[in-house]
Short mmCIF file of C-alpha atoms in Angstrom, two decimals:
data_model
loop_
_atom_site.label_atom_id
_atom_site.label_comp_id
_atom_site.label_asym_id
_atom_site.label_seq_id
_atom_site.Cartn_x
_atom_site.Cartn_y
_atom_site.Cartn_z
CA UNK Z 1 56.01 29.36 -78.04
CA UNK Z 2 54.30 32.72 -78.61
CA UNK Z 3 51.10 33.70 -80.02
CA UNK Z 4 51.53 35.20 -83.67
CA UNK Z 5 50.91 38.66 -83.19
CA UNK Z 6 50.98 38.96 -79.72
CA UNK Z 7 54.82 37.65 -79.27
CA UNK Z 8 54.79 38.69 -75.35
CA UNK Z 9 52.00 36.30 -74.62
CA UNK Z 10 52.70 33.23 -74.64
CA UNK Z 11 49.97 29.99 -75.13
CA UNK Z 12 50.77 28.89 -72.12
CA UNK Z 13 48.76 32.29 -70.68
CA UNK Z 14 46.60 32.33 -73.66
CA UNK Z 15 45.26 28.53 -73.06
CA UNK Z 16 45.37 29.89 -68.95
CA UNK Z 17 43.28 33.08 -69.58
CA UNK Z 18 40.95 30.97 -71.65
CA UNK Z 19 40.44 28.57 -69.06
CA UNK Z 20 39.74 31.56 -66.48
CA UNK Z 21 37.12 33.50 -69.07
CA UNK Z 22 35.24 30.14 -69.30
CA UNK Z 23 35.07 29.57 -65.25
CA UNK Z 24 33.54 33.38 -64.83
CA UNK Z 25 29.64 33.52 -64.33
CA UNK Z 26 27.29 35.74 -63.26
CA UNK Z 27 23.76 34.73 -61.78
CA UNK Z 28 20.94 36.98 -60.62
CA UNK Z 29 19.92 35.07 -57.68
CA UNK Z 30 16.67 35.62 -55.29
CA UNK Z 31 17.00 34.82 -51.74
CA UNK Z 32 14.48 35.35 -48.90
CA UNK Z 33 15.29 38.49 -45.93
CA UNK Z 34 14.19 39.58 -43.24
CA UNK Z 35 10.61 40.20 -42.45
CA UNK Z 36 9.68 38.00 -45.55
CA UNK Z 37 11.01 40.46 -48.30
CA UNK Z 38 12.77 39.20 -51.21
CA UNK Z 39 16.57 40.05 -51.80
CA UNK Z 40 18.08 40.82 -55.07
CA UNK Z 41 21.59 39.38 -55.25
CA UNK Z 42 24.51 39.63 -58.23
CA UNK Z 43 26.77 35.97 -57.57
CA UNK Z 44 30.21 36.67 -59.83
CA UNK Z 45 32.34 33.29 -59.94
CA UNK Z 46 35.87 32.91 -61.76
CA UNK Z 47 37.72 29.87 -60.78
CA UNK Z 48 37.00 29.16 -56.48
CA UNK Z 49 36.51 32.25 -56.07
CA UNK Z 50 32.88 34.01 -55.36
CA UNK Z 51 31.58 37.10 -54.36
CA UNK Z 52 28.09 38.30 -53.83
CA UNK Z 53 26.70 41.52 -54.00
CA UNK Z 54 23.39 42.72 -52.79
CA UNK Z 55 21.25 45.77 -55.28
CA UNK Z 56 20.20 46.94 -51.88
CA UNK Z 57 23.21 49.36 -51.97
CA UNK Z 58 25.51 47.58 -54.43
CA UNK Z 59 26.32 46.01 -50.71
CA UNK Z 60 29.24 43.34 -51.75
CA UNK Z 61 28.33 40.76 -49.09
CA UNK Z 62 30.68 38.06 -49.24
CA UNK Z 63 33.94 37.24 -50.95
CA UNK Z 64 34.80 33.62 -50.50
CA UNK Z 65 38.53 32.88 -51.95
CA UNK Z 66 39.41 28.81 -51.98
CA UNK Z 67 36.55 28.35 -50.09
CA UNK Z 68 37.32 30.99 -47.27
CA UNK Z 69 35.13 33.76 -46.38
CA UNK Z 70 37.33 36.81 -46.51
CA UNK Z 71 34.46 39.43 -45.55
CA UNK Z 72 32.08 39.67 -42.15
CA UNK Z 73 28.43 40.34 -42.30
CA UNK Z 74 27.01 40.82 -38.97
CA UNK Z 75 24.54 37.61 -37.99
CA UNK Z 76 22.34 40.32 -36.58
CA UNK Z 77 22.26 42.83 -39.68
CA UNK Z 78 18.85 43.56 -40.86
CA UNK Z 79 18.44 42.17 -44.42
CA UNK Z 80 14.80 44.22 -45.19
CA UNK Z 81 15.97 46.54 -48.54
CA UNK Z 82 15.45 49.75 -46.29
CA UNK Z 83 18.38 49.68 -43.49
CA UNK Z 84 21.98 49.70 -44.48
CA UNK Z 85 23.42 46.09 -44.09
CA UNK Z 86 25.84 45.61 -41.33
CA UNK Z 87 28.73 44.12 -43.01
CA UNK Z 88 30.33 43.44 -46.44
CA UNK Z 89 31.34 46.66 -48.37
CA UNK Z 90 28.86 49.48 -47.90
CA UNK Z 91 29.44 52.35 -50.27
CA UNK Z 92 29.51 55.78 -48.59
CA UNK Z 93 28.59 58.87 -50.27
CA UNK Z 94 28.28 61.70 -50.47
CA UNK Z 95 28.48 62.19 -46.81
CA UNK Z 96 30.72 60.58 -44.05
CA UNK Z 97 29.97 60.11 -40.60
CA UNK Z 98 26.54 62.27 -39.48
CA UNK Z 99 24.63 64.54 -41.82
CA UNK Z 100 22.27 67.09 -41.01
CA UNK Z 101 20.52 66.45 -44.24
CA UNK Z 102 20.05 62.96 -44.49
CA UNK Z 103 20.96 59.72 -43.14
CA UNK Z 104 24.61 58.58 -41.51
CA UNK Z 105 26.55 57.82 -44.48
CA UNK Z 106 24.47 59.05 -46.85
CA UNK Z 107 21.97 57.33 -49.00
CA UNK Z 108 24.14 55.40 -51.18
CA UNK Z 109 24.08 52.60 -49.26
CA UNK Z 110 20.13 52.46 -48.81
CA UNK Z 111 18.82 52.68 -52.17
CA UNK Z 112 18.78 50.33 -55.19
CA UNK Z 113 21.40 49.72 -57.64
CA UNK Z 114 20.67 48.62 -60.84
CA UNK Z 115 22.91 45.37 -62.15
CA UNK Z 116 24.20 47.12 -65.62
CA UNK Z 117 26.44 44.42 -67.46
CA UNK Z 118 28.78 42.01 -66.66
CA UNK Z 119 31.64 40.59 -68.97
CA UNK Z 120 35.35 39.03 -68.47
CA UNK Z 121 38.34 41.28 -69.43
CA UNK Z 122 42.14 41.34 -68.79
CA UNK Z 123 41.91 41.89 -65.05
CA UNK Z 124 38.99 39.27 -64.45
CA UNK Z 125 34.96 39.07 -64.61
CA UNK Z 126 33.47 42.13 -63.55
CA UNK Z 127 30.02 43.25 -63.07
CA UNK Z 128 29.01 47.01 -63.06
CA UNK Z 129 26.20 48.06 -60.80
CA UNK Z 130 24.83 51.87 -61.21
CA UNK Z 131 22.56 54.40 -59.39
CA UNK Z 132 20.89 57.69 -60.74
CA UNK Z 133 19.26 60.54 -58.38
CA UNK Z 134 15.78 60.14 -57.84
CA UNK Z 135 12.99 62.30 -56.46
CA UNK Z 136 14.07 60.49 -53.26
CA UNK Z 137 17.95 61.85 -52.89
CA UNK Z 138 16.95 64.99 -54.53
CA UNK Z 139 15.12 66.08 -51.68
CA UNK Z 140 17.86 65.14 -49.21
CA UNK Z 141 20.81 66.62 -51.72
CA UNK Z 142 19.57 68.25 -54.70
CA UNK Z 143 22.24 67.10 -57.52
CA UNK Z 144 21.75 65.35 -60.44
CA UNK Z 145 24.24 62.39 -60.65
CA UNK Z 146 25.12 58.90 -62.11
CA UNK Z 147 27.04 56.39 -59.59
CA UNK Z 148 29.09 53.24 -60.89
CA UNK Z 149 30.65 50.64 -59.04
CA UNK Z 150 32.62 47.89 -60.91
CA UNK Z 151 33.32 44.61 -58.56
CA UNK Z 152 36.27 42.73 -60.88
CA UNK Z 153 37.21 39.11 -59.47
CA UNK Z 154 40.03 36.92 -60.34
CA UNK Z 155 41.22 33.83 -58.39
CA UNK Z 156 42.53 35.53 -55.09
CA UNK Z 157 41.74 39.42 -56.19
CA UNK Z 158 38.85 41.31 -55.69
CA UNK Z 159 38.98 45.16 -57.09
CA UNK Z 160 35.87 47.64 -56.20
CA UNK Z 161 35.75 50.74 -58.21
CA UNK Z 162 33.36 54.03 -57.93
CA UNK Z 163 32.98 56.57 -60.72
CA UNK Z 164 31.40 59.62 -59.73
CA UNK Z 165 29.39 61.46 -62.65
CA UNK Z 166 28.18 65.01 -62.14
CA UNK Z 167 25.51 64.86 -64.56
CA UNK Z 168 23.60 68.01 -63.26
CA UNK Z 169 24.12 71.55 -64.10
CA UNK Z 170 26.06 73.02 -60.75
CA UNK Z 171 29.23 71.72 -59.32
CA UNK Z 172 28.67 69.80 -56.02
CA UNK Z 173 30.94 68.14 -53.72
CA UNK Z 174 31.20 65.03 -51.72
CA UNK Z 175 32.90 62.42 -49.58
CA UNK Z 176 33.18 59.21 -50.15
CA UNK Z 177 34.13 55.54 -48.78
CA UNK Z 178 34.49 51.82 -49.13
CA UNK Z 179 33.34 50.74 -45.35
CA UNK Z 180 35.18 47.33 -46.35
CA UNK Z 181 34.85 44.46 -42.78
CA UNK Z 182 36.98 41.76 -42.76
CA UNK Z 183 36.06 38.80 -41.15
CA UNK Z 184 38.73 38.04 -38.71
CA UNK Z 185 39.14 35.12 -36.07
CA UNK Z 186 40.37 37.51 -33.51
CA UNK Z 187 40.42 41.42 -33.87
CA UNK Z 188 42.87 41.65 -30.80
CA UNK Z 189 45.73 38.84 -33.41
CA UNK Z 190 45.19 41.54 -36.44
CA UNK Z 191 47.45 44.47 -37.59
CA UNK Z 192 47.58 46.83 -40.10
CA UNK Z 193 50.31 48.09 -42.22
CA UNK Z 194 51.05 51.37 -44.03
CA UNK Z 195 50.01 54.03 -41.56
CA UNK Z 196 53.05 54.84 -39.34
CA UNK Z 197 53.90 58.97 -39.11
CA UNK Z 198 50.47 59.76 -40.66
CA UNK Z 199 48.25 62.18 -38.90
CA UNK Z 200 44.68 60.89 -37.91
CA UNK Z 201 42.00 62.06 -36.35
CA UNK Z 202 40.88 59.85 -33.30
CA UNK Z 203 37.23 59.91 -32.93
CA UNK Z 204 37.01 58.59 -29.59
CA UNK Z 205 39.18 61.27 -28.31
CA UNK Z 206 37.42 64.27 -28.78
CA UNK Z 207 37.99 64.08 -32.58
CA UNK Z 208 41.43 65.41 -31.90
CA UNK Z 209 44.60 65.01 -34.44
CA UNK Z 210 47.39 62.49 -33.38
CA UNK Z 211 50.29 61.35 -35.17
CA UNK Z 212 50.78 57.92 -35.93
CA UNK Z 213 53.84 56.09 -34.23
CA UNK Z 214 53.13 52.52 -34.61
CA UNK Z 215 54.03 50.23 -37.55
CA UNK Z 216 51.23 48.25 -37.53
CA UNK Z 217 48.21 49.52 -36.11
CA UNK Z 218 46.50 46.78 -33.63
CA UNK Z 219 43.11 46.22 -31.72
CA UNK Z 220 43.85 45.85 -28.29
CA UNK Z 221 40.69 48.16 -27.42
CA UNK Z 222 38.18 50.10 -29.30
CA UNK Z 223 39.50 52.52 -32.51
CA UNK Z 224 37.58 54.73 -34.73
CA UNK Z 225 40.13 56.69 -36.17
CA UNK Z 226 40.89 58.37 -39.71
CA UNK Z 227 44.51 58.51 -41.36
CA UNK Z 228 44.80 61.35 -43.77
CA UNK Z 229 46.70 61.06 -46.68
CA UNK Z 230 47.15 57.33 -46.17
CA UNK Z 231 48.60 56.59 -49.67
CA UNK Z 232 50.58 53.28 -48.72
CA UNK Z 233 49.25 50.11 -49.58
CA UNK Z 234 47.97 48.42 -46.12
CA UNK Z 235 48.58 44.92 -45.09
CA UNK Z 236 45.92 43.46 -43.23
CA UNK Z 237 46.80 39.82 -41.30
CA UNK Z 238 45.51 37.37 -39.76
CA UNK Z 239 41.65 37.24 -41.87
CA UNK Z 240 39.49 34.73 -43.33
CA UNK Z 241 40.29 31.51 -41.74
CA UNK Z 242 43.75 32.19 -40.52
CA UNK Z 243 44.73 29.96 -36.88
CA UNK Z 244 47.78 28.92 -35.32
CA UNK Z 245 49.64 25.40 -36.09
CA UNK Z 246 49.25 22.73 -34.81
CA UNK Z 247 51.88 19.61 -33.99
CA UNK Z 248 50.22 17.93 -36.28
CA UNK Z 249 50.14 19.99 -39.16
CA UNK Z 250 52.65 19.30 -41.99
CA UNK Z 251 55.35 21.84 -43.11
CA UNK Z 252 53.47 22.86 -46.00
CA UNK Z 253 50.32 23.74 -44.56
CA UNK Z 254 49.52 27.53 -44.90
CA UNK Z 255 47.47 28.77 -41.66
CA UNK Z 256 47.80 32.57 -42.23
CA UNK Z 257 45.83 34.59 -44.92
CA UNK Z 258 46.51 38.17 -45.08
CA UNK Z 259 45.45 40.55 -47.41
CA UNK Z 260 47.08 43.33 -49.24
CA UNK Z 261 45.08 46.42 -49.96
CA UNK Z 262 46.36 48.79 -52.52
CA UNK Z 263 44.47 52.43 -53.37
CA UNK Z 264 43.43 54.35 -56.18
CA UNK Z 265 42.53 58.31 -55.40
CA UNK Z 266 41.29 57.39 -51.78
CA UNK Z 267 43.87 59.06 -49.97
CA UNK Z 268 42.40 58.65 -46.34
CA UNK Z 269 41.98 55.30 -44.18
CA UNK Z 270 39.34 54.53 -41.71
CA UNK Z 271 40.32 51.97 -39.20
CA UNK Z 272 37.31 50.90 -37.06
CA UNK Z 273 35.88 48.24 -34.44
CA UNK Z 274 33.82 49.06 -31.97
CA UNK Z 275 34.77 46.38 -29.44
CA UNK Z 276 31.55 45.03 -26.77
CA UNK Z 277 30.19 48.00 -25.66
CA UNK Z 278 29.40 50.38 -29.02
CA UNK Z 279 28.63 46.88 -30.61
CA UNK Z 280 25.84 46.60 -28.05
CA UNK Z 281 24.36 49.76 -28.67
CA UNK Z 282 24.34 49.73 -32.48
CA UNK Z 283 21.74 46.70 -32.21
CA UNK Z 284 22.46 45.20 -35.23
CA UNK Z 285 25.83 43.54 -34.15
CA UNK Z 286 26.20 40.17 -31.80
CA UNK Z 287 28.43 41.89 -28.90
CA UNK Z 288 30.27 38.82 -28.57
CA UNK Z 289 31.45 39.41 -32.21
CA UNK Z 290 33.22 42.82 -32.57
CA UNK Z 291 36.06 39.88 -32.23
CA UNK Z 292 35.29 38.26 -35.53
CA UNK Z 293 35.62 41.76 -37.90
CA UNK Z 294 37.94 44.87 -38.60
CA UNK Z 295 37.37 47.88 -40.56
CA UNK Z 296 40.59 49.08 -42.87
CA UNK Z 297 38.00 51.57 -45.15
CA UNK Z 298 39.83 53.44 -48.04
CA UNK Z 299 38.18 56.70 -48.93
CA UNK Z 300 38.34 60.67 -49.53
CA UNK Z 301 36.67 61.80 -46.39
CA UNK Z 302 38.96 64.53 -44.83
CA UNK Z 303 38.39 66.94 -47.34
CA UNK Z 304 34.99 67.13 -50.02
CA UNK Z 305 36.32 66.10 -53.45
CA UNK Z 306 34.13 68.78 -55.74
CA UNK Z 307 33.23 68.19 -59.26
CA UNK Z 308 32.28 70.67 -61.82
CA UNK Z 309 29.06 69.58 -63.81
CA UNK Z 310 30.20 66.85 -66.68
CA UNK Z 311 32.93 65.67 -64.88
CA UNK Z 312 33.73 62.37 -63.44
CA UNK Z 313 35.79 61.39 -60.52
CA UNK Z 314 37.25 57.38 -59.76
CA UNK Z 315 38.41 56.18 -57.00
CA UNK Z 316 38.92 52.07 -55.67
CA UNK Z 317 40.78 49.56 -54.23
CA UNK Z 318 42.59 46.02 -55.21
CA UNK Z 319 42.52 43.51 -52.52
CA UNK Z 320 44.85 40.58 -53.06
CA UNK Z 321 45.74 37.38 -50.72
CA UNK Z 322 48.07 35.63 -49.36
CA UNK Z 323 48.75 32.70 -47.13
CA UNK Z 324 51.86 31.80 -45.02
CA UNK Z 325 52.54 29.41 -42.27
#
């Protein structure tokens, strides 16, 4: 039966969503990092899934569906609120890549968020996270602005949302990027959908532009390369906890997780590992584990989005699961 004025919902869904609503929580936790400081960290549950996001950069730090951890952190990153954390989802802006002015990246990722509000609503629990200029970025990039990011879970979906808000005066433009790792078993067993007959520019070849002729985009060596106007949704395989079957295993065991990313007003992918080497220089990566992550980063980094003073600009992503066998 139906729900009396609401005849498309049945209470079947209603009794469902209910259920959901009352499994979502949100707890301010404090955990101990490196060097003895304290961590400030947001933990979002609805149903078996949990994520965890760090106020040192609204850094989203783990995302465990079922039990499986769907997102790497480096066992080496540096966990002292000043350095960017290697790992999770680190939120570029407003620069990409090198800056004269400031730091790699920007300064996004370095400062700290403030946890806004939390609440449950049709797509799942979400918790909003926000940053203002301070003296701080002012004297690296003199704008006045308001950042938001929105994490929204639901059992096997995570969503991650920015709003840019030009709250200043003067127009000013940036770039912008989700620097999403996925933990992986093995880098060189993943692909990823969605690019084939884009152009991209391959930063390890003289930042030259190539054309994409692969279906699914592999990691049989290094890659640091961005797709421009990458608008399909990208399927990313073999993550989490995926493996091979074994002779025992019954017919209805799922071994593969994959995960589906799908784009709002990014229009450029990022697809990054370092492999051994560049993992060994950055310093805050275990060589041995460039294996054990891939980088599939939606953003608007090929060209500066501008916005005009009192405008806002949105852009995210909606990562779903899947398992196979």
């Amino acid at each position: 039966s139906t729900v009396p004025y609401f005849p498309s919902i049945s209470r079947t869904q209603v009794l469902a969503l209910a259920a959901f609503i009352m499994a979502a929580q949100f707890t301010l936790v404090k955990q101990p990092g490196t060097g003895g400081v304290t961590l400030d960290i947001v933990e979002i549950r609805s149903g078996n899934d949990v994520v965890l996001v760090n106020l040192h950069g609204a850094t989203l730090v783990s995302w465990k569906s079922n039990g499986e951890e769907l997102i790497y952190v480096s066992s080496k990153a540096i966990h002292d609120n000043v350095k960017a954390i290697r790992g999770g989802i680190p939120l570029v802006f407003p620069k990409f890549g090198p800056w004269a002015l400031g730091p790699n990246h920007g300064f996004a990722r370095i400062m700290k968020w403030t946890f806004e509000s939390n609440g449950d609503g049709p797509q799942g629990a979400f918790a909003k996270f926000t940053l203002r200029d301070t003296e701080y970025s002012r004297g690296i990039w003199n704008h006045s602005f308001l950042l938001t990011f929105t994490v929204t879970l639901a059992p096997g979906t995570l969503a991650t949302a920015l709003t840019v808000e030009n709250t200043g005066s003067t127009e000013f433009s940036f770039e912008t990027l989700l620097h999403t790792y996925f933990r992986v078993p093995d880098c060189a067993r993943t692909t990823v959908s969605g690019l084939e007959g884009l152009p991209y520019v391959d930063k390890l070849r003289d930042a030259a532009t190539f054309h994409e002729e692969r279906e699914l985009v592999s990691f049989p060596a290094p890659i640091d390369s961005v797709y421009i106007g990458a608008l399909q949704p990208h399927k990313i395989t073999r993550v989490g906890a995926s493996r091979d079957r074994q002779p025992g295993d019954h017919s209805s065991v799922l071994t593969t997780t994959d995960i589906l990313l799908t784009k709002g007003n990014l229009p450029d992918t990022v697809v990054w590992n370092p492999y051994e080497k560049r993992a060994r220089e950055l310093g805050d990566i275990e060589p041995s584990e460039y294996k054990n992550f891939v980088c599939v980063e939606a953003g608007a980094v090929s060209a500066p989005v501008v916005l005009p003073p009192g405008q806002a600009w949105h852009g995210g992503q909606e990562l779903v699961v899947s398992h196979s066998s």
